[in-house]
PDB file of C-alpha atoms in Angstrom:
ATOM      1  CA  LYS U   1      33.142  -2.509 -17.107  1.00  0.00           C
ATOM      2  CA  ARG U   2      30.740  -5.710 -17.842  1.00  0.00           C
ATOM      3  CA  GLN U   3      28.924  -7.807 -15.666  1.00  0.00           C
ATOM      4  CA  ASP U   4      28.024 -11.550 -15.553  1.00  0.00           C
ATOM      5  CA  GLY U   5      23.970 -12.373 -16.881  1.00  0.00           C
ATOM      6  CA  ILE U   6      23.337  -9.842 -17.961  1.00  0.00           C
ATOM      7  CA  ALA U   7      21.225 -10.395 -21.193  1.00  0.00           C
ATOM      8  CA  SER U   8      23.287  -8.789 -24.402  1.00  0.00           C
ATOM      9  CA  GLU U   9      20.031  -9.064 -27.512  1.00  0.00           C
ATOM     10  CA  SER U  10      20.154  -6.214 -29.374  1.00  0.00           C
ATOM     11  CA  GLY U  11      18.176  -3.477 -27.797  1.00  0.00           C
ATOM     12  CA  ASN U  12      18.469  -4.739 -24.530  1.00  0.00           C
ATOM     13  CA  ASP U  13      19.083  -1.485 -22.682  1.00  0.00           C
ATOM     14  CA  PHE U  14      22.161  -0.615 -20.827  1.00  0.00           C
ATOM     15  CA  LEU U  15      23.082   1.655 -18.100  1.00  0.00           C
ATOM     16  CA  THR U  16      26.780   2.155 -16.994  1.00  0.00           C
ATOM     17  CA  GLN U  17      28.375   2.708 -13.474  1.00  0.00           C
ATOM     18  CA  ILE U  18      31.787   3.490 -12.432  1.00  0.00           C
ATOM     19  CA  THR U  19      32.256   5.183  -8.891  1.00  0.00           C
ATOM     20  CA  TYR U  20      34.468   8.139  -7.889  1.00  0.00           C
ATOM     21  CA  GLN U  21      34.967   8.358  -4.049  1.00  0.00           C
ATOM     22  CA  ASP U  22      32.598   5.859  -2.700  1.00  0.00           C
ATOM     23  CA  ILE U  23      30.024   7.310  -4.862  1.00  0.00           C
ATOM     24  CA  ASP U  24      27.912   5.766  -7.683  1.00  0.00           C
ATOM     25  CA  TYR U  25      27.382   7.622 -11.118  1.00  0.00           C
ATOM     26  CA  TYR U  26      25.560   6.553 -13.733  1.00  0.00           C
ATOM     27  CA  SER U  27      25.042   7.096 -17.687  1.00  0.00           C
ATOM     28  CA  GLU U  28      21.772   7.795 -19.479  1.00  0.00           C
ATOM     29  CA  PRO U  29      20.393   4.503 -20.501  1.00  0.00           C
ATOM     30  CA  ALA U  30      21.627   3.328 -24.338  1.00  0.00           C
ATOM     31  CA  THR U  31      20.403   1.136 -26.303  1.00  0.00           C
ATOM     32  CA  VAL U  32      22.253  -2.432 -28.169  1.00  0.00           C
ATOM     33  CA  ILE U  33      22.475  -2.646 -31.585  1.00  0.00           C
ATOM     34  CA  THR U  34      24.605  -5.677 -33.310  1.00  0.00           C
ATOM     35  CA  GLY U  35      26.914  -4.278 -34.616  1.00  0.00           C
ATOM     36  CA  THR U  36      27.496  -0.781 -33.191  1.00  0.00           C
ATOM     37  CA  GLU U  37      29.508   0.332 -30.266  1.00  0.00           C
ATOM     38  CA  VAL U  38      28.067   1.266 -27.488  1.00  0.00           C
ATOM     39  CA  THR U  39      29.057   5.490 -26.079  1.00  0.00           C
ATOM     40  CA  ALA U  40      28.238   6.647 -22.163  1.00  0.00           C
ATOM     41  CA  ASP U  41      28.662   9.498 -21.288  1.00  0.00           C
ATOM     42  CA  ILE U  42      28.592   9.994 -17.425  1.00  0.00           C
ATOM     43  CA  LEU U  43      29.365  12.932 -15.884  1.00  0.00           C
ATOM     44  CA  ILE U  44      31.024  12.923 -12.087  1.00  0.00           C
ATOM     45  CA  PHE U  45      31.375  15.399  -9.738  1.00  0.00           C
ATOM     46  CA  GLU U  46      33.620  16.221  -6.720  1.00  0.00           C
ATOM     47  CA  SER U  47      31.902  16.379  -2.716  1.00  0.00           C
ATOM     48  CA  THR U  48      30.823  19.092  -0.520  1.00  0.00           C
ATOM     49  CA  ASP U  49      29.147  19.240   3.466  1.00  0.00           C
ATOM     50  CA  ASP U  50      27.913  21.903   2.122  1.00  0.00           C
ATOM     51  CA  MET U  51      23.562  21.285   2.403  1.00  0.00           C
ATOM     52  CA  THR U  52      22.475  24.339   0.573  1.00  0.00           C
ATOM     53  CA  THR U  53      21.977  23.730  -2.708  1.00  0.00           C
ATOM     54  CA  VAL U  54      19.634  20.240  -1.210  1.00  0.00           C
ATOM     55  CA  GLN U  55      15.990  20.444  -1.982  1.00  0.00           C
ATOM     56  CA  VAL U  56      13.572  17.655  -2.091  1.00  0.00           C
ATOM     57  CA  ASP U  57      11.844  18.605  -5.655  1.00  0.00           C
ATOM     58  CA  GLN U  58       8.547  16.928  -4.677  1.00  0.00           C
ATOM     59  CA  VAL U  59       6.875  15.507  -1.953  1.00  0.00           C
ATOM     60  CA  HIS U  60       4.279  11.982  -2.725  1.00  0.00           C
ATOM     61  CA  TYR U  61       2.114  11.170   0.581  1.00  0.00           C
ATOM     62  CA  PHE U  62      -0.071   8.304  -0.701  1.00  0.00           C
ATOM     63  CA  ILE U  63      -3.111   8.037   1.545  1.00  0.00           C
ATOM     64  CA  VAL U  64      -5.012   4.991   1.691  1.00  0.00           C
ATOM     65  CA  PRO U  65      -7.573   5.126   5.033  1.00  0.00           C
ATOM     66  CA  ALA U  66      -9.001   2.075   6.162  1.00  0.00           C
ATOM     67  CA  GLU U  67     -11.524   1.765   9.331  1.00  0.00           C
ATOM     68  CA  LYS U  68      -9.836   1.330  12.229  1.00  0.00           C
ATOM     69  CA  GLN U  69      -6.499   2.914  10.724  1.00  0.00           C
ATOM     70  CA  VAL U  70      -4.474   4.702   7.404  1.00  0.00           C
ATOM     71  CA  HIS U  71      -1.155   3.262   5.184  1.00  0.00           C
ATOM     72  CA  ILE U  72       0.093   6.490   4.268  1.00  0.00           C
ATOM     73  CA  ALA U  73       2.983   6.089   1.611  1.00  0.00           C
ATOM     74  CA  GLU U  74       6.157   8.602   1.650  1.00  0.00           C
ATOM     75  CA  TYR U  75       7.887   9.218  -1.649  1.00  0.00           C
ATOM     76  CA  TYR U  76      10.924  12.019  -2.134  1.00  0.00           C
ATOM     77  CA  LEU U  77      12.285  12.993  -4.806  1.00  0.00           C
ATOM     78  CA  ILE U  78      14.602  14.387  -3.674  1.00  0.00           C
ATOM     79  CA  GLY U  79      17.568  16.874  -5.774  1.00  0.00           C
ATOM     80  CA  ASN U  80      20.421  19.098  -5.489  1.00  0.00           C
ATOM     81  CA  THR U  81      21.115  23.170  -7.498  1.00  0.00           C
ATOM     82  CA  GLY U  82      24.843  22.369  -7.437  1.00  0.00           C
ATOM     83  CA  ASP U  83      27.896  21.179  -8.782  1.00  0.00           C
ATOM     84  CA  ARG U  84      29.414  19.491  -6.217  1.00  0.00           C
ATOM     85  CA  THR U  85      27.741  15.315  -4.609  1.00  0.00           C
ATOM     86  CA  TYR U  86      26.704  16.462  -1.106  1.00  0.00           C
ATOM     87  CA  ILE U  87      27.856  13.406   1.128  1.00  0.00           C
ATOM     88  CA  GLY U  88      25.756  14.713   4.255  1.00  0.00           C
ATOM     89  CA  LYS U  89      28.560  14.599   7.822  1.00  0.00           C
ATOM     90  CA  ALA U  90      28.624  12.326  10.336  1.00  0.00           C
ATOM     91  CA  ASP U  91      26.664  10.580  12.591  1.00  0.00           C
ATOM     92  CA  SER U  92      27.704  11.221  15.915  1.00  0.00           C
ATOM     93  CA  THR U  93      26.485   7.278  16.876  1.00  0.00           C
ATOM     94  CA  SER U  94      27.135   5.326  13.518  1.00  0.00           C
ATOM     95  CA  GLY U  95      30.208   7.282  11.992  1.00  0.00           C
ATOM     96  CA  ALA U  96      28.008   7.093   8.743  1.00  0.00           C
ATOM     97  CA  HIS U  97      27.631  10.337   6.636  1.00  0.00           C
ATOM     98  CA  THR U  98      23.837  11.135   6.582  1.00  0.00           C
ATOM     99  CA  THR U  99      22.658  13.615   4.358  1.00  0.00           C
ATOM    100  CA  LEU U 100      18.446  13.953   4.814  1.00  0.00           C
ATOM    101  CA  HIS U 101      16.642  13.245   7.914  1.00  0.00           C
ATOM    102  CA  PHE U 102      13.714  11.989   8.554  1.00  0.00           C
ATOM    103  CA  THR U 103      10.290  11.469  11.285  1.00  0.00           C
ATOM    104  CA  THR U 104       7.365   9.421  11.479  1.00  0.00           C
ATOM    105  CA  PRO U 105       4.453  10.150  13.436  1.00  0.00           C
ATOM    106  CA  PRO U 106       3.771   9.932  16.906  1.00  0.00           C
ATOM    107  CA  GLY U 107       1.692   6.504  16.897  1.00  0.00           C
ATOM    108  CA  ALA U 108       2.550   5.405  13.691  1.00  0.00           C
ATOM    109  CA  GLU U 109       4.187   1.690  13.383  1.00  0.00           C
ATOM    110  CA  ARG U 110       5.249  -1.057  10.700  1.00  0.00           C
ATOM    111  CA  LEU U 111       7.333   1.282   8.880  1.00  0.00           C
ATOM    112  CA  ASN U 112       8.520   0.176   5.158  1.00  0.00           C
ATOM    113  CA  PHE U 113      11.116   1.055   3.436  1.00  0.00           C
ATOM    114  CA  GLU U 114      11.365  -0.054  -0.992  1.00  0.00           C
ATOM    115  CA  GLY U 115      14.098  -1.469  -0.678  1.00  0.00           C
ATOM    116  CA  SER U 116      17.221  -1.546   1.440  1.00  0.00           C
ATOM    117  CA  GLY U 117      15.886   0.150   4.276  1.00  0.00           C
ATOM    118  CA  LEU U 118      17.275   0.549   8.567  1.00  0.00           C
ATOM    119  CA  GLU U 119      20.305  -0.897   9.210  1.00  0.00           C
ATOM    120  CA  GLU U 120      21.951  -1.409   4.872  1.00  0.00           C
ATOM    121  CA  ARG U 121      21.044   2.715   3.296  1.00  0.00           C
ATOM    122  CA  PHE U 122      18.976   4.027   6.509  1.00  0.00           C
ATOM    123  CA  VAL U 123      20.617   5.278  10.133  1.00  0.00           C
ATOM    124  CA  GLY U 124      18.666   5.665  12.843  1.00  0.00           C
ATOM    125  CA  ASP U 125      15.322   3.765  14.208  1.00  0.00           C
ATOM    126  CA  GLU U 126      11.438   3.548  13.368  1.00  0.00           C
ATOM    127  CA  THR U 127      10.658   6.772  14.369  1.00  0.00           C
ATOM    128  CA  ARG U 128      13.478   9.182  13.275  1.00  0.00           C
ATOM    129  CA  PHE U 129      16.250   7.954  10.936  1.00  0.00           C
ATOM    130  CA  ALA U 130      18.553   9.739   7.858  1.00  0.00           C
ATOM    131  CA  ASP U 131      19.788   8.349   4.968  1.00  0.00           C
ATOM    132  CA  THR U 132      23.558   8.299   3.807  1.00  0.00           C
ATOM    133  CA  ARG U 133      23.000   8.550   0.157  1.00  0.00           C
ATOM    134  CA  ALA U 134      24.971  11.017  -1.656  1.00  0.00           C
ATOM    135  CA  ILE U 135      22.834  13.252  -3.428  1.00  0.00           C
ATOM    136  CA  PRO U 136      24.473  14.185  -6.569  1.00  0.00           C
ATOM    137  CA  PRO U 137      23.995  17.734  -8.737  1.00  0.00           C
ATOM    138  CA  GLY U 138      20.388  17.770 -10.813  1.00  0.00           C
ATOM    139  CA  THR U 139      16.656  17.837 -10.300  1.00  0.00           C
ATOM    140  CA  ALA U 140      15.638  14.692  -8.980  1.00  0.00           C
ATOM    141  CA  THR U 141      18.712  12.901  -8.374  1.00  0.00           C
ATOM    142  CA  ILE U 142      17.924  10.094  -5.474  1.00  0.00           C
ATOM    143  CA  GLU U 143      14.311   8.666  -4.645  1.00  0.00           C
ATOM    144  CA  VAL U 144      13.429   7.786  -0.852  1.00  0.00           C
ATOM    145  CA  ASP U 145      10.457   5.737  -0.489  1.00  0.00           C
ATOM    146  CA  PHE U 146       9.434   4.464   3.388  1.00  0.00           C
ATOM    147  CA  SER U 147       5.857   3.857   4.139  1.00  0.00           C
ATOM    148  CA  TYR U 148       3.844   2.994   7.644  1.00  0.00           C
ATOM    149  CA  THR U 149       0.281   2.927   9.163  1.00  0.00           C
ATOM    150  CA  LEU U 150      -1.446   5.036  12.251  1.00  0.00           C
ATOM    151  CA  PRO U 151      -4.459   4.717  13.825  1.00  0.00           C
ATOM    152  CA  TYR U 152      -7.140   6.831  12.203  1.00  0.00           C
ATOM    153  CA  SER U 153      -8.639   9.285  13.243  1.00  0.00           C
ATOM    154  CA  GLU U 154     -10.895  12.092  12.231  1.00  0.00           C
ATOM    155  CA  GLY U 155      -9.298  16.079  12.749  1.00  0.00           C
ATOM    156  CA  VAL U 156      -6.706  15.016  14.304  1.00  0.00           C
ATOM    157  CA  GLU U 157      -3.234  17.052  13.279  1.00  0.00           C
ATOM    158  CA  ILE U 158      -0.499  15.283  11.232  1.00  0.00           C
ATOM    159  CA  ALA U 159       2.877  17.381  10.391  1.00  0.00           C
ATOM    160  CA  ARG U 160       5.535  16.309   8.210  1.00  0.00           C
ATOM    161  CA  THR U 161       8.928  18.158   8.112  1.00  0.00           C
ATOM    162  CA  VAL U 162      11.937  17.118   6.538  1.00  0.00           C
ATOM    163  CA  ASN U 163      15.525  19.381   7.309  1.00  0.00           C
ATOM    164  CA  VAL U 164      15.655  21.374   3.633  1.00  0.00           C
ATOM    165  CA  PRO U 165      13.294  23.055   1.597  1.00  0.00           C
ATOM    166  CA  VAL U 166      10.399  21.499  -0.490  1.00  0.00           C
ATOM    167  CA  LYS U 167       9.446  22.132  -3.398  1.00  0.00           C
ATOM    168  CA  SER U 168       6.318  21.356  -4.086  1.00  0.00           C
ATOM    169  CA  VAL U 169       3.370  19.063  -3.081  1.00  0.00           C
ATOM    170  CA  VAL U 170       0.970  16.139  -3.627  1.00  0.00           C
ATOM    171  CA  MET U 171      -0.933  14.659  -1.234  1.00  0.00           C
ATOM    172  CA  ILE U 172      -3.158  11.749  -2.608  1.00  0.00           C
ATOM    173  CA  VAL U 173      -6.358  10.361  -0.731  1.00  0.00           C
ATOM    174  CA  ASN U 174      -7.541   6.737  -1.654  1.00  0.00           C
ATOM    175  CA  SER U 175     -10.902   6.948  -0.326  1.00  0.00           C
ATOM    176  CA  GLU U 176     -14.489   6.949  -0.772  1.00  0.00           C
ATOM    177  CA  SER U 177     -15.166   9.162   2.057  1.00  0.00           C
ATOM    178  CA  VAL U 178     -12.540  10.716   4.021  1.00  0.00           C
ATOM    179  CA  GLY U 179     -11.289  13.782   2.394  1.00  0.00           C
ATOM    180  CA  LEU U 180      -7.848  16.503   4.260  1.00  0.00           C
ATOM    181  CA  LYS U 181      -7.686  19.950   4.965  1.00  0.00           C
ATOM    182  CA  GLY U 182      -4.835  22.061   5.679  1.00  0.00           C
ATOM    183  CA  ALA U 183      -3.763  25.497   6.123  1.00  0.00           C
ATOM    184  CA  LYS U 184      -1.627  25.747   2.862  1.00  0.00           C
ATOM    185  CA  LEU U 185      -3.248  23.026   1.266  1.00  0.00           C
ATOM    186  CA  SER U 186      -4.918  22.782  -1.932  1.00  0.00           C
ATOM    187  CA  PHE U 187      -8.236  20.634  -3.241  1.00  0.00           C
ATOM    188  CA  ASN U 188      -7.133  19.193  -6.981  1.00  0.00           C
ATOM    189  CA  GLY U 189      -9.664  17.514  -6.626  1.00  0.00           C
ATOM    190  CA  VAL U 190     -11.057  14.182  -7.365  1.00  0.00           C
ATOM    191  CA  MET U 191     -10.769  10.747 -10.236  1.00  0.00           C
ATOM    192  CA  ASN U 192     -12.246   7.406 -11.131  1.00  0.00           C
ATOM    193  CA  THR U 193      -9.643   5.029 -10.322  1.00  0.00           C
ATOM    194  CA  GLN U 194     -10.116   1.064 -10.561  1.00  0.00           C
ATOM    195  CA  MET U 195      -9.941   1.125  -6.599  1.00  0.00           C
ATOM    196  CA  GLY U 196     -12.194   3.380  -6.828  1.00  0.00           C
ATOM    197  CA  ALA U 197     -11.650   6.809  -5.872  1.00  0.00           C
ATOM    198  CA  ALA U 198      -8.693   9.437  -5.486  1.00  0.00           C
ATOM    199  CA  ALA U 199      -8.535  13.152  -4.364  1.00  0.00           C
ATOM    200  CA  SER U 200      -6.056  15.066  -5.931  1.00  0.00           C
ATOM    201  CA  TYR U 201      -4.168  18.177  -3.308  1.00  0.00           C
ATOM    202  CA  THR U 202      -1.348  20.317  -3.195  1.00  0.00           C
ATOM    203  CA  ALA U 203       0.666  22.404  -1.218  1.00  0.00           C
ATOM    204  CA  GLY U 204       3.117  25.114  -1.933  1.00  0.00           C
ATOM    205  CA  ALA U 205       7.168  25.674  -1.205  1.00  0.00           C
ATOM    206  CA  LEU U 206       7.395  24.857   2.359  1.00  0.00           C
ATOM    207  CA  ASP U 207      11.436  26.353   4.307  1.00  0.00           C
ATOM    208  CA  ALA U 208      13.299  23.891   5.623  1.00  0.00           C
ATOM    209  CA  GLY U 209      12.627  23.204   9.313  1.00  0.00           C
ATOM    210  CA  GLU U 210       8.700  24.721   7.940  1.00  0.00           C
ATOM    211  CA  ALA U 211       5.989  21.782   9.210  1.00  0.00           C
ATOM    212  CA  LEU U 212       2.983  20.415   6.398  1.00  0.00           C
ATOM    213  CA  THR U 213      -0.017  20.213   8.881  1.00  0.00           C
ATOM    214  CA  PHE U 214      -3.615  17.489   7.273  1.00  0.00           C
ATOM    215  CA  ALA U 215      -6.120  16.001   8.887  1.00  0.00           C
ATOM    216  CA  PHE U 216      -8.695  13.700   8.179  1.00  0.00           C
ATOM    217  CA  VAL U 217     -11.782  15.119   7.654  1.00  0.00           C
ATOM    218  CA  ALA U 218     -15.546  14.090   6.358  1.00  0.00           C
ATOM    219  CA  GLN U 219     -14.877  14.589   1.862  1.00  0.00           C
ATOM    220  CA  THR U 220     -18.058  16.708   1.900  1.00  0.00           C
ATOM    221  CA  GLU U 221     -15.506  19.581   4.962  1.00  0.00           C
ATOM    222  CA  THR U 222     -14.238  22.384   4.344  1.00  0.00           C
ATOM    223  CA  VAL U 223     -11.639  21.663   1.730  1.00  0.00           C
ATOM    224  CA  ALA U 224      -8.601  25.173   1.411  1.00  0.00           C
ATOM    225  CA  GLY U 225     -11.440  26.768   2.687  1.00  0.00           C
ATOM    226  CA  GLN U 226     -13.726  25.699  -0.466  1.00  0.00           C
ATOM    227  CA  MET U 227     -16.369  23.903   0.106  1.00  0.00           C
ATOM    228  CA  ALA U 228     -16.509  20.195  -1.651  1.00  0.00           C
ATOM    229  CA  PRO U 229     -19.372  19.183  -3.543  1.00  0.00           C
ATOM    230  CA  SER U 230     -20.102  15.448  -3.037  1.00  0.00           C
ATOM    231  CA  THR U 231     -17.211  12.252  -4.872  1.00  0.00           C
ATOM    232  CA  ALA U 232     -19.678  11.175  -6.865  1.00  0.00           C
ATOM    233  CA  THR U 233     -20.067  14.655  -8.277  1.00  0.00           C
ATOM    234  CA  ARG U 234     -17.135  15.520  -8.992  1.00  0.00           C
ATOM    235  CA  ALA U 235     -15.926  12.387 -10.248  1.00  0.00           C
ATOM    236  CA  ARG U 236     -18.340  13.287 -13.102  1.00  0.00           C
ATOM    237  CA  GLN U 237     -17.531  17.130 -13.872  1.00  0.00           C
ATOM    238  CA  GLN U 238     -13.852  15.584 -14.029  1.00  0.00           C
ATOM    239  CA  ARG U 239     -13.321  12.567 -15.470  1.00  0.00           C
ATOM    240  CA  ASN U 240     -10.593  12.718 -18.445  1.00  0.00           C
ATOM    241  CA  PRO U 241     -10.189   9.351 -19.316  1.00  0.00           C
ATOM    242  CA  GLY U 242      -6.033   9.589 -19.348  1.00  0.00           C
ATOM    243  CA  ARG U 243      -6.259  10.652 -15.997  1.00  0.00           C
ATOM    244  CA  GLU U 244      -7.848   7.789 -14.974  1.00  0.00           C
ATOM    245  CA  VAL U 245      -5.683   5.404 -16.225  1.00  0.00           C
ATOM    246  CA  GLY U 246      -2.583   7.245 -14.588  1.00  0.00           C
ATOM    247  CA  ILE U 247      -3.803   7.153 -11.366  1.00  0.00           C
ATOM    248  CA  GLY U 248      -5.356   3.916 -12.025  1.00  0.00           C
ATOM    249  CA  ILE U 249      -1.466   3.100 -12.210  1.00  0.00           C
ATOM    250  CA  ILE U 250      -0.431   5.068  -9.672  1.00  0.00           C
ATOM    251  CA  VAL U 251      -2.836   3.187  -6.843  1.00  0.00           C
ATOM    252  CA  LEU U 252      -2.297  -0.300  -8.066  1.00  0.00           C
ATOM    253  CA  ALA U 253       1.426   0.382  -6.783  1.00  0.00           C
ATOM    254  CA  LEU U 254       0.596   2.245  -3.329  1.00  0.00           C
ATOM    255  CA  VAL U 255       3.354  -0.183  -1.501  1.00  0.00           C
ATOM    256  CA  GLY U 256       5.558   0.000  -4.571  1.00  0.00           C
ATOM    257  CA  LEU U 257       5.786   3.601  -4.726  1.00  0.00           C
ATOM    258  CA  ALA U 258       8.100   3.325  -8.486  1.00  0.00           C
ATOM    259  CA  SER U 259       5.690   3.980 -10.763  1.00  0.00           C
ATOM    260  CA  TYR U 260       4.385   7.703  -9.375  1.00  0.00           C
ATOM    261  CA  ARG U 261       7.067   9.128 -10.914  1.00  0.00           C
ATOM    262  CA  LEU U 262       7.820  13.140 -12.456  1.00  0.00           C
ATOM    263  CA  TRP U 263       5.399  14.706 -12.078  1.00  0.00           C
ATOM    264  CA  SER U 264       4.078  17.588  -9.813  1.00  0.00           C
ATOM    265  CA  HIS U 265       0.667  16.867  -9.940  1.00  0.00           C
ATOM    266  CA  ILE U 266      -1.682  14.408 -11.990  1.00  0.00           C
ATOM    267  CA  PRO U 267      -1.650  14.383 -15.949  1.00  0.00           C
ATOM    268  CA  PRO U 268      -3.204  12.262 -18.415  1.00  0.00           C
ATOM    269  CA  VAL U 269      -0.296   9.785 -19.500  1.00  0.00           C
ATOM    270  CA  PRO U 270       1.762  10.016 -22.474  1.00  0.00           C
ATOM    271  CA  GLU U 271       0.302   6.102 -24.029  1.00  0.00           C
ATOM    272  CA  ARG U 272       4.519   5.921 -25.163  1.00  0.00           C
ATOM    273  CA  ALA U 273       5.336   5.791 -21.048  1.00  0.00           C
ATOM    274  CA  ARG U 274       1.818   3.059 -20.027  1.00  0.00           C
ATOM    275  CA  PRO U 275       4.984   1.042 -21.231  1.00  0.00           C
ATOM    276  CA  LEU U 276       7.615   1.100 -19.035  1.00  0.00           C
ATOM    277  CA  LEU U 277       5.149   2.821 -15.906  1.00  0.00           C
ATOM    278  CA  VAL U 278       3.256  -1.136 -16.428  1.00  0.00           C
ATOM    279  CA  GLU U 279       7.145  -2.688 -16.466  1.00  0.00           C
ATOM    280  CA  ILE U 280       8.121  -0.993 -13.351  1.00  0.00           C
ATOM    281  CA  ALA U 281       5.528  -2.327 -11.299  1.00  0.00           C
ATOM    282  CA  LYS U 282       5.624  -5.797 -12.728  1.00  0.00           C
ATOM    283  CA  LEU U 283       9.699  -5.134 -11.670  1.00  0.00           C
ATOM    284  CA  ASP U 284       8.623  -3.683  -7.971  1.00  0.00           C
ATOM    285  CA  ALA U 285       6.695  -6.114  -7.191  1.00  0.00           C
ATOM    286  CA  ALA U 286       9.006  -9.128  -8.046  1.00  0.00           C
ATOM    287  CA  PHE U 287      11.111  -7.888  -5.993  1.00  0.00           C
ATOM    288  CA  ARG U 288       8.979  -7.066  -3.537  1.00  0.00           C
ATOM    289  CA  ASN U 289       7.348 -11.357  -3.675  1.00  0.00           C
ATOM    290  CA  GLY U 290      11.345 -11.773  -3.555  1.00  0.00           C
ATOM    291  CA  THR U 291      11.731 -13.404  -7.115  1.00  0.00           C
ATOM    292  CA  LEU U 292      13.653 -10.494  -7.884  1.00  0.00           C
ATOM    293  CA  ALA U 293      16.987 -10.116  -5.979  1.00  0.00           C
ATOM    294  CA  GLU U 294      17.817  -7.002  -5.666  1.00  0.00           C
ATOM    295  CA  ASP U 295      21.081  -5.768  -7.806  1.00  0.00           C
ATOM    296  CA  GLU U 296      19.466  -7.339  -9.907  1.00  0.00           C
ATOM    297  CA  TYR U 297      15.548  -4.828  -9.542  1.00  0.00           C
ATOM    298  CA  ARG U 298      18.277  -2.161  -8.387  1.00  0.00           C
ATOM    299  CA  GLN U 299      19.726  -2.708 -11.681  1.00  0.00           C
ATOM    300  CA  LYS U 300      16.802  -2.815 -14.363  1.00  0.00           C
ATOM    301  CA  ARG U 301      14.919  -0.317 -13.180  1.00  0.00           C
ATOM    302  CA  GLU U 302      17.506   2.508 -13.030  1.00  0.00           C
ATOM    303  CA  VAL U 303      17.157   1.144 -16.589  1.00  0.00           C
ATOM    304  CA  LEU U 304      13.598   1.819 -16.445  1.00  0.00           C
ATOM    305  CA  LYS U 305      13.685   4.983 -14.465  1.00  0.00           C
ATOM    306  CA  ASN U 306      16.445   6.853 -16.898  1.00  0.00           C
ATOM    307  CA  THR U 307      14.562   5.490 -19.731  1.00  0.00           C
ATOM    308  CA  LEU U 308      11.239   6.760 -18.394  1.00  0.00           C
ATOM    309  CA  ARG U 309      12.659   9.922 -17.283  1.00  0.00           C
ATOM    310  CA  ALA U 310      14.215  10.764 -20.710  1.00  0.00           C
ATOM    311  CA  GLN U 311      11.357  10.018 -22.448  1.00  0.00           C
ATOM    312  CA  LEU U 312       8.549  12.649 -21.012  1.00  0.00           C
ATOM    313  CA  GLN U 313      11.238  14.547 -21.388  1.00  0.00           C
ATOM    314  CA  LYS U 314      11.145  13.903 -25.177  1.00  0.00           C
ATOM    315  CA  ILE U 315       7.768  14.079 -25.698  1.00  0.00           C
ATOM    316  CA  GLU U 316       8.037  17.400 -23.452  1.00  0.00           C
ATOM    317  CA  THR U 317       9.874  18.857 -25.772  1.00  0.00           C
ATOM    318  CA  GLU U 318       7.860  17.828 -28.959  1.00  0.00           C
ATOM    319  CA  THR U 319       4.998  19.345 -27.266  1.00  0.00           C
ATOM    320  CA  SER U 320       6.612  22.650 -26.589  1.00  0.00           C
ATOM    321  CA  VAL U 321       7.547  22.986 -30.042  1.00  0.00           C
ATOM    322  CA  ASP U 322       3.679  21.760 -31.631  1.00  0.00           C
TER     323      ASP U 322
END
């Protein structure tokens, strides 16, 4: 159907939406060219309340320590390996169907959602909440973004769990002096960014309900069984301009997480993908500043995200062929 207020100039990308059994499904982005007809294919699915095929494809933690507190943003890419859309089960309190359940660590304050939050998309409170969005089949079909602050304390363990399996974990710490330590963490190095040094860590698969536990330590302490050299030394040893551009965009968008997408670690950012990342970051900023209505923001963001996804898949295919 036609949406009022959408520009129809040649060269614009459009996304088509259809609602089936109260669940929204979207087409891949299509470019409108004057004088041509655009066909949009949309996959729709029957629904199920069986969650055995649901998983977190990737979870990302963006961590910014300060003197007395630390800001943590969590970004989940959620997928479904089955052939039906998971709609969850009815919540005993609200009556809404809920899918994934989340908590914040003890002492967390200033919970903030990227987009719709409590009493909109999520039900619960600032310590425990559940998502009401259905999860269609596919990889990374649903995103959950939220952030909070904690009192900073070196050595105190923080445990994070989710009620479905997790395939991979990435943790980015934007700090010159603070690092992470945890039994399941692997240290991946430090990169220079326009906002300072950023250390990267990864963790392997987690079972449903299995805790990822970590603690804050000085950068020079042992990380995952290995003695980490100084921040400056690691940054010189691993300097890669392409990676620095990518991580710079990522850290710049810590408040709005949409700029960090689709990677299980920090690779060089393809040249063709950088303009889209910048546009997503600008879009997030406009929404946070109140200069862009949520409906328009969601529609434009969905188009950019799917365009970026398609572009990266095309680049990956071209690279594998070469």
